[in-house]
Amino acid sequence: MDGNQTAHATSDDPRVPLLPIHRSHSFNSCIQSIFTLNNFFILLGPLLCGIICLCVNLNGGRDASTNMLAVLVWVFTWWLTEAVPMPITSMSLLFLFPLFGIADADDVAHSYMDDVITLVLGSFILALAVEHYNIHRRLALNITILFCGDPLSPPFLLLGICATTAFVSMWMHNVAAAVMMMPVATGILQRFPTGPTQSNLVSKFCKAVVLGVIYSAAVGGMSTLTGTGVNLILVGMWKSYFPEADPISFNTWFFFGFPLAVLIFIALWSILCCLYCRKGSGEALSAYLNKAHLKRELELLGPVAFAEKMVLAVFSILIVLWMTRSITDDIPGWGALFNGRAGDGTASVMMATLLFIIPNKKQPGEKLMDWNKCKKLPWNIILLLGAGFAIADGVRTSGLADVLSEQLDFLEKVPYLAIAPAVCLISGTITEFTSNNATTTLVVPLLIQIAQTMHLHPLLLMVPGAIGAQFSFLLPTGTPSNIVGFTTGHIEISDMIKTGVPLKIAGTVVLSLLMPTLGALVFKTNEPLLNFSKNSL
């Protein structure tokens, strides 16, 4: 019998396995695949959740608030460890909330599509159009040439990127500012090598740029009433609780908010330079950011085409619509024409729709955008945003928000020199787990009551509480702007914590110093408030 026949006979023998068996190796690999750090973190989430459900009694028994806290610990354990992909963890609330009796399935699903999410959808379509026509590359080259310097100064270049983002964020929604500026920032970073060939100095500068964009968007929004919804909520509550007091106008807030934002911005830039712009980074980056070469590349892009002009026009109109939808109570904006039914997402989707109607004048019948160009829409961000809104709703409806509010009662006995940083830190901690707007709505009414007890002007507590709600610097879910930067792949949660902790401390210190000084002058907190009585509350 030859070799082929022997092999054939062996294969026909039922006693001979078709595949070789290595029992010890297979068993060991099976054990190793089960007992991994990733699987431990997967089990850690539900384990901690079960411990809280069994051992923690927030209201004297197991109720929705306890379940909400347990689910929060589960979800944030998976988010922080990334044991399960972040988009999948974000979707887990769709079954966790109904199973734990926190909310109905329909109510949870509604959180995954609201006005802010449509704002992000429309903004991302516009951002894809900007990217498709290389507008972000043209803007990135202009900013780089302007701030590049000769020789190259990484801190100065970082300052230019951050300052531009902060200025844009003063006049438009923080998320929209981050969405608009992130392609500009990544357009600069695309010039650097990626992967194993990327040096540590280049990698650190990339982190600094992305962190600078998302945090500058938050800081810039503090300076104007239209920069963020938190400021408008504060102004609305002030007028609601104290209708006879002087309203907080756009200019009044700007005189306080702008100096505050400038000081926090300087702290942000200093922190980023200390952590990420190390000695020798200028030499490492100069090989990829030669000024003469950058000018040649800008010339190679040629004159601005019709399609680029139209995309810029649509984006500019959208910015104007965002800025003018709701300005102040005295100047209601165009949103009043529709009885408040139109939101920022309305304008965002409407202007994004125009991109599919306006021709690009490149090919007959071809529009500025088509759906094939939208296949890169970051649905993982949409799911993460939806999870954040679902958590905010769950914290409120489950009663966990009331439990958190009750924990602030100790502030009534704290002297004012400590009250501003205490309020700011507590508000800044809560906002990491709920939306900025939800935190403001939760904390400010309680602070008004505490101000009455302490016989203080309410703005001395309301402003630190509202500003502190915008110090969401530690987690990607703290604010949609953080998610925009996190999904670029250049930063990790550890980078956000390393930068966010000193930035949160610096912001708290600046606010604590400005509120009793500049704030007293601008808001006239030293003057008695005539209608500040129990009846007004």
Coordinates of C-alpha atoms in Angstrom, one line a residue:
M1 CA 0.0 0.0 0.0
D2 CA 1.5 3.3 -1.0
G3 CA 1.5 6.6 1.0
N4 CA -1.7 7.9 -0.6
Q5 CA -3.6 4.7 0.1
T6 CA -2.4 4.6 3.7
A7 CA -3.6 8.2 4.3
H8 CA -6.9 7.4 2.7
A9 CA -7.4 4.4 4.8
T10 CA -6.5 6.2 7.9
S11 CA -9.0 9.0 7.1
D12 CA -11.7 6.4 6.7
D13 CA -11.0 4.8 10.1
P14 CA -13.8 6.1 12.5
R15 CA -11.4 5.7 15.4
V16 CA -9.1 8.4 13.9
P17 CA -10.2 12.0 14.5
L18 CA -10.4 14.3 11.6
L19 CA -8.5 17.0 13.4
P20 CA -5.5 16.4 15.7
I21 CA -6.4 16.7 19.4
H22 CA -4.2 18.4 21.9
R23 CA -6.1 18.0 25.1
S24 CA -3.9 19.8 27.5
H25 CA -3.2 22.7 25.2
S26 CA -6.9 23.0 24.3
F27 CA -7.9 22.9 28.0
N28 CA -5.3 25.5 29.0
S29 CA -6.2 27.9 26.2
C30 CA -9.9 27.5 27.1
I31 CA -9.2 28.4 30.7
Q32 CA -7.0 31.3 29.6
S33 CA -9.7 32.6 27.3
I34 CA -12.2 32.6 30.2
F35 CA -10.1 34.1 33.0
T36 CA -9.1 37.3 31.3
L37 CA -9.0 40.8 32.6
N38 CA -11.6 41.8 30.0
N39 CA -14.1 39.1 31.1
F40 CA -13.5 40.2 34.7
F41 CA -14.5 43.7 33.9
I42 CA -17.5 42.4 32.0
L43 CA -18.7 40.6 35.1
L44 CA -17.7 43.5 37.4
G45 CA -20.4 45.7 36.0
P46 CA -23.4 43.5 36.9
L47 CA -21.7 42.3 40.1
L48 CA -21.4 45.9 41.4
C49 CA -25.0 46.5 40.3
G50 CA -26.2 43.5 42.3
I51 CA -24.3 44.6 45.4
I52 CA -25.9 48.1 45.3
C53 CA -29.4 46.7 44.8
L54 CA -28.9 44.4 47.8
C55 CA -27.0 46.5 50.2
V56 CA -27.8 50.2 49.4
N57 CA -31.0 51.8 50.7
L58 CA -31.3 55.4 49.5
N59 CA -34.9 55.9 50.7
G60 CA -35.2 53.3 53.4
G61 CA -35.8 50.5 50.9
R62 CA -35.2 49.2 47.4
D63 CA -36.8 51.6 45.0
A64 CA -36.2 53.2 41.6
S65 CA -33.5 55.5 42.8
T66 CA -31.5 52.6 44.2
N67 CA -32.0 50.7 40.9
M68 CA -30.9 53.8 39.0
L69 CA -27.7 54.1 41.0
A70 CA -27.0 50.4 40.4
V71 CA -27.5 50.7 36.7
L72 CA -25.3 53.8 36.6
V73 CA -22.5 51.9 38.3
W74 CA -22.9 49.0 35.9
V75 CA -22.9 51.2 32.8
F76 CA -20.0 53.4 33.9
T77 CA -17.9 50.4 34.8
W78 CA -18.2 49.1 31.3
W79 CA -17.6 52.6 29.9
L80 CA -14.5 53.2 32.0
T81 CA -13.0 49.8 31.4
E82 CA -14.2 49.5 27.8
A83 CA -14.8 45.8 28.5
V84 CA -17.8 46.0 26.1
P85 CA -17.6 48.3 23.0
M86 CA -18.8 51.7 24.0
P87 CA -21.7 51.9 21.5
I88 CA -23.0 48.5 22.7
T89 CA -22.8 49.7 26.3
S90 CA -24.7 52.8 25.3
M91 CA -27.5 50.6 23.9
S92 CA -27.7 48.5 27.1
L93 CA -29.9 51.1 28.7
L94 CA -32.6 50.1 26.3
F95 CA -33.0 46.8 28.2
L96 CA -31.6 47.8 31.6
F97 CA -34.1 50.6 32.3
P98 CA -37.2 48.5 31.6
L99 CA -35.9 45.4 33.4
F100 CA -35.0 47.5 36.5
G101 CA -38.3 49.3 36.5
I102 CA -36.7 52.7 35.8
A103 CA -38.6 53.6 32.6
D104 CA -40.8 52.1 29.9
A105 CA -39.1 50.9 26.7
D106 CA -40.7 53.6 24.6
D107 CA -39.6 56.3 27.0
V108 CA -36.0 55.1 26.9
A109 CA -36.1 54.8 23.1
H110 CA -37.3 58.5 22.8
S111 CA -34.1 59.6 24.6
Y112 CA -32.0 58.3 21.6
M113 CA -33.6 60.8 19.2
D114 CA -34.3 64.3 20.4
D115 CA -33.5 67.9 19.3
V116 CA -29.8 67.8 20.4
I117 CA -29.3 64.5 18.5
T118 CA -30.8 66.0 15.4
L119 CA -28.6 69.0 15.9
V120 CA -25.6 66.6 15.9
L121 CA -26.9 64.7 12.9
G122 CA -27.3 67.8 10.8
S123 CA -24.0 69.2 12.0
F124 CA -22.1 66.0 11.1
I125 CA -23.6 66.0 7.6
L126 CA -22.4 69.6 7.2
A127 CA -19.0 68.5 8.6
L128 CA -18.9 65.7 6.1
A129 CA -19.5 68.2 3.3
V130 CA -16.7 70.4 4.6
E131 CA -14.4 67.4 4.7
H132 CA -15.5 66.2 1.2
Y133 CA -14.6 69.5 -0.4
N134 CA -11.4 69.9 1.6
I135 CA -12.6 73.1 3.2
H136 CA -11.3 71.9 6.5
R137 CA -7.9 71.4 4.9
R138 CA -7.9 74.9 3.5
L139 CA -8.8 76.3 6.9
A140 CA -6.3 74.1 8.6
L141 CA -3.5 75.3 6.3
N142 CA -4.4 78.9 6.9
I143 CA -4.5 78.6 10.7
T144 CA -1.3 76.6 10.6
I145 CA 0.5 79.1 8.5
L146 CA -0.7 82.0 10.7
F147 CA 0.3 80.4 14.0
C148 CA 3.1 78.1 12.9
G149 CA 5.9 80.6 13.5
D150 CA 9.5 80.4 12.3
P151 CA 10.9 78.4 14.0
L152 CA 7.9 76.3 14.8
S153 CA 6.4 76.8 18.3
P154 CA 4.0 74.0 19.3
P155 CA 2.5 76.0 22.2
F156 CA 1.8 79.0 19.8
L157 CA 0.2 76.7 17.2
L158 CA -1.9 75.1 20.0
L159 CA -2.9 78.5 21.2
G160 CA -4.1 79.4 17.7
I161 CA -6.3 76.3 17.4
C162 CA -7.7 76.6 20.9
A163 CA -8.4 80.4 20.6
T164 CA -10.2 79.9 17.2
T165 CA -12.4 77.2 18.7
A166 CA -13.2 79.3 21.8
F167 CA -14.2 82.3 19.6
V168 CA -16.4 80.1 17.4
S169 CA -18.0 78.6 20.6
M170 CA -19.0 82.1 21.9
W171 CA -21.5 82.4 19.1
M172 CA -22.8 78.9 18.5
H173 CA -23.7 75.7 20.4
N174 CA -20.7 74.0 22.0
V175 CA -21.4 70.8 20.2
A176 CA -21.6 72.6 16.8
A177 CA -18.4 74.4 17.6
A178 CA -16.6 71.2 18.4
V179 CA -18.0 69.5 15.3
M180 CA -16.9 72.4 13.1
M181 CA -13.4 72.7 14.5
M182 CA -12.5 69.0 15.0
P183 CA -12.1 68.4 11.3
V184 CA -9.9 71.5 11.1
A185 CA -7.8 70.1 14.0
T186 CA -7.6 66.6 12.6
G187 CA -6.7 68.2 9.2
I188 CA -3.6 69.5 10.8
L189 CA -2.9 66.2 12.6
Q190 CA -3.3 64.2 9.4
R191 CA 0.1 65.6 8.4
F192 CA 1.8 63.6 11.1
P193 CA 2.7 59.9 10.8
T194 CA 0.4 57.4 12.5
G195 CA 0.9 54.0 14.1
P196 CA 4.2 52.6 15.3
T197 CA 6.2 55.3 13.3
Q198 CA 4.6 58.1 15.3
S199 CA 7.0 59.5 18.0
N200 CA 5.9 60.1 21.5
L201 CA 6.3 63.9 21.1
V202 CA 4.0 63.9 18.1
S203 CA 1.5 61.7 19.8
K204 CA 1.4 64.0 22.8
F205 CA 0.8 67.0 20.6
C206 CA -2.1 65.3 18.9
K207 CA -3.6 64.7 22.3
A208 CA -3.2 68.3 23.2
V209 CA -4.9 69.5 20.0
V210 CA -7.9 67.3 20.4
L211 CA -8.3 68.1 24.1
G212 CA -7.8 71.7 23.4
V213 CA -10.6 71.8 20.9
I214 CA -13.2 70.1 23.1
Y215 CA -12.3 72.0 26.2
S216 CA -12.0 75.4 24.4
A217 CA -15.5 74.8 23.0
A218 CA -16.8 74.5 26.6
V219 CA -14.8 77.4 27.9
G220 CA -15.8 79.7 25.0
G221 CA -19.5 79.0 25.6
M222 CA -19.3 80.3 29.1
S223 CA -18.6 83.9 27.9
T224 CA -22.0 84.6 26.3
L225 CA -25.6 83.8 26.9
T226 CA -26.0 82.2 23.5
G227 CA -22.8 80.1 24.0
T228 CA -24.6 77.4 25.9
G229 CA -28.0 76.4 27.1
V230 CA -26.9 76.4 30.8
N231 CA -26.5 80.2 30.8
L232 CA -30.0 80.7 29.3
I233 CA -31.5 78.3 31.9
L234 CA -29.9 80.4 34.6
V235 CA -31.2 83.6 33.2
G236 CA -34.7 82.1 32.8
M237 CA -34.7 80.8 36.4
W238 CA -33.6 84.2 37.7
K239 CA -36.5 85.9 35.9
S240 CA -38.9 83.3 37.1
Y241 CA -38.0 83.4 40.7
F242 CA -37.3 87.1 40.9
P243 CA -39.5 88.9 38.3
E244 CA -39.1 92.3 39.9
A245 CA -35.3 92.2 39.9
D246 CA -33.3 93.5 37.0
P247 CA -33.0 90.9 34.3
I248 CA -29.6 89.5 33.3
S249 CA -29.0 91.0 29.8
F250 CA -26.6 89.8 27.1
N251 CA -24.2 92.6 27.9
T252 CA -24.4 92.0 31.7
W253 CA -23.5 88.4 31.4
F254 CA -20.7 89.2 28.8
F255 CA -19.0 91.6 31.2
F256 CA -18.7 88.7 33.8
G257 CA -18.6 85.7 31.5
F258 CA -15.9 86.9 29.1
P259 CA -13.2 87.7 31.7
L260 CA -14.0 84.4 33.4
A261 CA -13.7 82.5 30.1
V262 CA -10.4 84.2 29.3
L263 CA -8.8 83.3 32.7
I264 CA -10.0 79.6 32.4
F265 CA -8.8 79.5 28.8
I266 CA -5.3 80.7 29.9
A267 CA -5.3 77.9 32.5
L268 CA -6.4 75.4 29.9
W269 CA -3.6 76.4 27.5
S270 CA -1.0 76.3 30.3
I271 CA -2.1 72.9 31.4
L272 CA -2.0 71.5 27.9
C273 CA 1.5 73.0 27.3
C274 CA 2.9 71.5 30.6
L275 CA 1.5 68.1 30.0
Y276 CA 1.8 67.6 26.2
C277 CA 4.2 70.2 24.7
R278 CA 7.5 68.7 25.9
K279 CA 11.0 69.9 25.1
G280 CA 12.0 68.9 21.6
S281 CA 8.4 68.8 20.3
G282 CA 9.2 71.8 18.0
E283 CA 11.9 69.9 16.2
A284 CA 9.8 66.7 16.0
L285 CA 6.9 68.6 14.4
S286 CA 8.8 71.0 12.2
A287 CA 9.6 68.1 9.8
Y288 CA 5.9 67.9 8.9
L289 CA 4.9 71.6 9.3
N290 CA 7.4 73.5 7.1
K291 CA 5.9 76.9 6.5
A292 CA 7.0 77.3 2.9
H293 CA 5.8 73.8 2.1
L294 CA 2.4 74.6 3.7
K295 CA 2.1 77.7 1.5
R296 CA 2.7 75.6 -1.6
E297 CA 0.1 73.1 -0.5
L298 CA -2.4 75.9 0.0
E299 CA -1.7 77.2 -3.5
L300 CA -2.1 73.7 -4.9
L301 CA -5.7 73.7 -3.6
G302 CA -6.4 76.4 -6.1
P303 CA -9.1 79.1 -5.9
V304 CA -12.2 78.5 -3.8
A305 CA -14.7 76.6 -6.0
F306 CA -18.5 77.2 -6.3
A307 CA -19.2 74.1 -4.2
E308 CA -16.9 75.2 -1.4
K309 CA -18.6 78.7 -1.4
M310 CA -22.0 77.1 -1.2
V311 CA -21.1 74.8 1.7
L312 CA -19.5 77.7 3.5
A313 CA -22.6 79.8 2.8
V314 CA -24.9 77.1 4.2
F315 CA -22.7 76.7 7.3
S316 CA -22.7 80.5 7.8
I317 CA -26.4 80.7 7.5
L318 CA -26.8 77.8 10.0
I319 CA -24.5 79.6 12.5
V320 CA -26.7 82.7 12.2
L321 CA -29.8 80.7 12.7
W322 CA -28.3 79.1 15.8
M323 CA -27.3 82.4 17.2
T324 CA -30.6 84.1 16.6
R325 CA -33.2 81.4 17.3
S326 CA -33.4 82.4 21.0
I327 CA -31.3 85.4 22.1
T328 CA -32.8 86.8 25.3
D329 CA -36.2 87.3 26.8
D330 CA -36.3 90.9 25.5
I331 CA -35.1 89.8 22.0
P332 CA -36.8 86.4 21.5
G333 CA -35.3 85.6 18.1
W334 CA -36.8 83.9 15.0
G335 CA -37.9 80.8 17.1
A336 CA -40.7 82.9 18.5
L337 CA -42.3 83.0 15.1
F338 CA -43.0 79.2 15.5
N339 CA -44.1 79.5 19.1
G340 CA -41.0 77.8 20.4
R341 CA -41.6 74.6 18.4
A342 CA -38.4 75.0 16.3
G343 CA -35.1 74.0 18.0
D344 CA -31.4 74.1 17.0
G345 CA -31.9 70.6 15.5
T346 CA -34.6 72.0 13.3
A347 CA -32.2 74.5 11.7
S348 CA -29.4 72.0 11.6
V349 CA -31.4 69.4 9.6
M350 CA -33.0 72.0 7.4
M351 CA -29.7 73.4 6.3
A352 CA -28.2 69.9 5.9
T353 CA -31.2 69.1 3.6
L354 CA -30.2 72.0 1.3
L355 CA -26.9 70.3 0.6
F356 CA -28.9 67.5 -1.2
I357 CA -30.7 70.1 -3.3
I358 CA -28.1 72.7 -4.3
P359 CA -26.0 71.6 -7.4
N360 CA -22.2 71.6 -7.1
K361 CA -21.6 72.6 -10.7
K362 CA -19.0 69.9 -11.2
Q363 CA -21.2 67.3 -12.9
P364 CA -24.6 67.8 -14.5
G365 CA -27.3 66.9 -12.0
E366 CA -24.8 66.3 -9.1
K367 CA -25.6 67.9 -5.8
L368 CA -23.4 69.2 -3.0
M369 CA -24.0 66.0 -1.1
D370 CA -25.6 62.6 -1.7
W371 CA -26.3 59.8 0.7
N372 CA -23.3 57.7 -0.3
K373 CA -21.1 60.5 1.1
C374 CA -23.0 60.2 4.4
K375 CA -22.1 56.6 5.1
K376 CA -19.4 57.8 7.5
L377 CA -21.9 59.3 9.9
P378 CA -20.7 58.4 13.4
W379 CA -23.6 56.4 14.7
N380 CA -21.6 55.4 17.7
I381 CA -21.7 59.0 18.8
I382 CA -25.5 59.1 18.3
L383 CA -25.9 56.0 20.6
L384 CA -23.5 57.5 23.2
L385 CA -25.5 60.8 23.2
G386 CA -28.8 58.9 23.5
A387 CA -27.4 57.0 26.5
G388 CA -26.4 60.3 28.1
F389 CA -29.9 61.7 27.7
A390 CA -31.5 58.5 28.9
I391 CA -29.4 58.6 32.0
A392 CA -30.3 62.2 32.6
D393 CA -34.0 61.4 32.3
G394 CA -33.6 58.3 34.5
V395 CA -31.8 60.2 37.3
R396 CA -34.6 62.7 37.3
T397 CA -37.6 60.3 37.0
S398 CA -36.3 57.7 39.4
G399 CA -35.9 60.1 42.3
L400 CA -32.1 59.8 42.4
A401 CA -31.9 63.5 41.5
D402 CA -33.9 64.3 44.7
V403 CA -31.6 62.2 46.8
L404 CA -28.6 64.0 45.4
S405 CA -30.2 67.4 46.0
E406 CA -30.8 66.5 49.7
Q407 CA -27.1 65.8 50.1
L408 CA -26.5 69.6 49.5
D409 CA -28.3 70.7 52.6
F410 CA -25.1 70.8 54.6
L411 CA -24.1 73.9 52.6
E412 CA -26.4 76.0 54.7
K413 CA -23.8 75.8 57.5
V414 CA -20.8 76.6 55.4
P415 CA -19.3 80.1 55.4
Y416 CA -19.5 81.9 52.0
L417 CA -15.7 81.9 51.5
A418 CA -16.1 78.1 51.1
I419 CA -19.6 78.0 49.6
A420 CA -18.6 79.1 46.0
P421 CA -16.0 76.4 45.5
A422 CA -18.1 73.8 47.3
V423 CA -21.1 74.5 45.1
C424 CA -18.9 74.6 42.0
L425 CA -17.3 71.3 42.8
I426 CA -20.5 69.5 43.6
S427 CA -22.2 70.8 40.5
G428 CA -19.1 69.9 38.5
T429 CA -19.3 66.4 39.8
I430 CA -23.0 65.8 39.1
T431 CA -22.6 67.1 35.6
E432 CA -20.1 64.3 34.7
F433 CA -23.1 61.9 35.0
T434 CA -26.0 64.0 33.7
S435 CA -26.3 66.6 31.1
N436 CA -25.2 70.2 31.8
N437 CA -28.7 71.4 31.4
A438 CA -30.1 68.7 33.7
T439 CA -27.5 69.5 36.4
T440 CA -28.4 73.2 36.2
T441 CA -32.1 72.5 36.5
L442 CA -31.5 70.2 39.4
V443 CA -29.0 72.3 41.4
V444 CA -30.1 76.0 40.9
P445 CA -33.5 75.9 42.6
L446 CA -31.9 74.3 45.7
L447 CA -29.2 76.9 45.7
I448 CA -31.8 79.6 45.8
Q449 CA -33.3 78.1 48.9
I450 CA -29.9 77.8 50.5
A451 CA -29.1 81.4 49.7
Q452 CA -32.3 82.5 51.5
T453 CA -31.3 80.5 54.6
M454 CA -27.8 82.0 54.6
H455 CA -29.2 85.5 53.8
L456 CA -27.1 85.8 50.7
H457 CA -27.9 87.3 47.3
P458 CA -29.0 84.3 45.3
L459 CA -26.7 85.0 42.3
L460 CA -23.8 84.4 44.6
L461 CA -24.8 80.7 44.6
M462 CA -26.7 80.4 41.3
V463 CA -23.8 81.5 39.1
P464 CA -21.2 79.1 40.6
G465 CA -23.8 76.3 40.4
A466 CA -24.5 77.0 36.7
I467 CA -20.9 77.6 35.7
G468 CA -19.8 74.5 37.6
A469 CA -22.4 72.5 35.6
Q470 CA -20.2 73.3 32.6
F471 CA -17.1 71.9 34.1
S472 CA -17.7 68.4 32.6
F473 CA -14.1 67.7 31.7
L474 CA -13.5 64.1 33.0
L475 CA -15.7 61.7 31.0
P476 CA -16.7 61.4 27.3
T477 CA -20.3 61.3 28.3
G478 CA -20.0 64.6 30.3
T479 CA -21.0 66.6 27.2
P480 CA -21.4 65.9 23.5
S481 CA -18.3 68.0 22.8
N482 CA -16.2 65.5 24.7
I483 CA -17.7 62.6 22.6
V484 CA -16.7 64.4 19.4
G485 CA -13.1 64.5 20.5
F486 CA -13.1 61.0 22.1
T487 CA -14.2 59.4 18.8
T488 CA -11.2 60.8 16.9
G489 CA -9.1 58.0 18.5
H490 CA -6.3 60.4 19.6
I491 CA -7.3 60.5 23.3
E492 CA -8.3 58.0 26.0
I493 CA -10.4 58.5 29.1
S494 CA -7.1 58.6 31.1
D495 CA -6.0 61.7 29.0
M496 CA -9.3 63.4 29.8
I497 CA -8.9 62.8 33.5
K498 CA -5.3 63.8 33.6
T499 CA -6.2 67.1 31.9
G500 CA -9.7 67.6 33.3
V501 CA -8.9 67.4 37.0
P502 CA -6.4 70.3 37.1
L503 CA -8.6 72.3 34.7
K504 CA -11.7 71.7 36.9
I505 CA -9.7 72.8 39.9
A506 CA -8.4 75.9 38.1
G507 CA -11.9 76.8 36.9
T508 CA -13.2 76.5 40.5
V509 CA -10.5 78.7 41.8
V510 CA -11.0 81.4 39.2
L511 CA -14.8 81.4 39.7
S512 CA -14.5 81.5 43.5
L513 CA -12.3 84.6 43.1
L514 CA -14.3 86.4 40.5
M515 CA -17.8 85.9 41.9
P516 CA -17.4 88.0 45.1
T517 CA -15.3 90.6 43.3
L518 CA -16.2 91.2 39.6
G519 CA -19.5 89.3 40.0
A520 CA -20.5 91.7 42.9
L521 CA -19.8 94.6 40.6
V522 CA -21.6 93.3 37.5
F523 CA -24.6 91.6 39.1
K524 CA -24.8 94.2 42.0
T525 CA -24.9 91.4 44.6
N526 CA -24.0 93.9 47.3
E527 CA -27.3 95.6 46.9
P528 CA -30.4 94.2 48.7
L529 CA -32.8 92.3 46.6
L530 CA -36.3 93.7 47.5
N531 CA -38.3 90.7 46.6
F532 CA -35.9 88.2 48.0
S533 CA -38.4 86.6 50.5
K534 CA -40.1 83.4 51.2
N535 CA -43.1 84.4 49.1
S536 CA -40.8 84.8 46.0
L537 CA -39.8 81.2 46.4

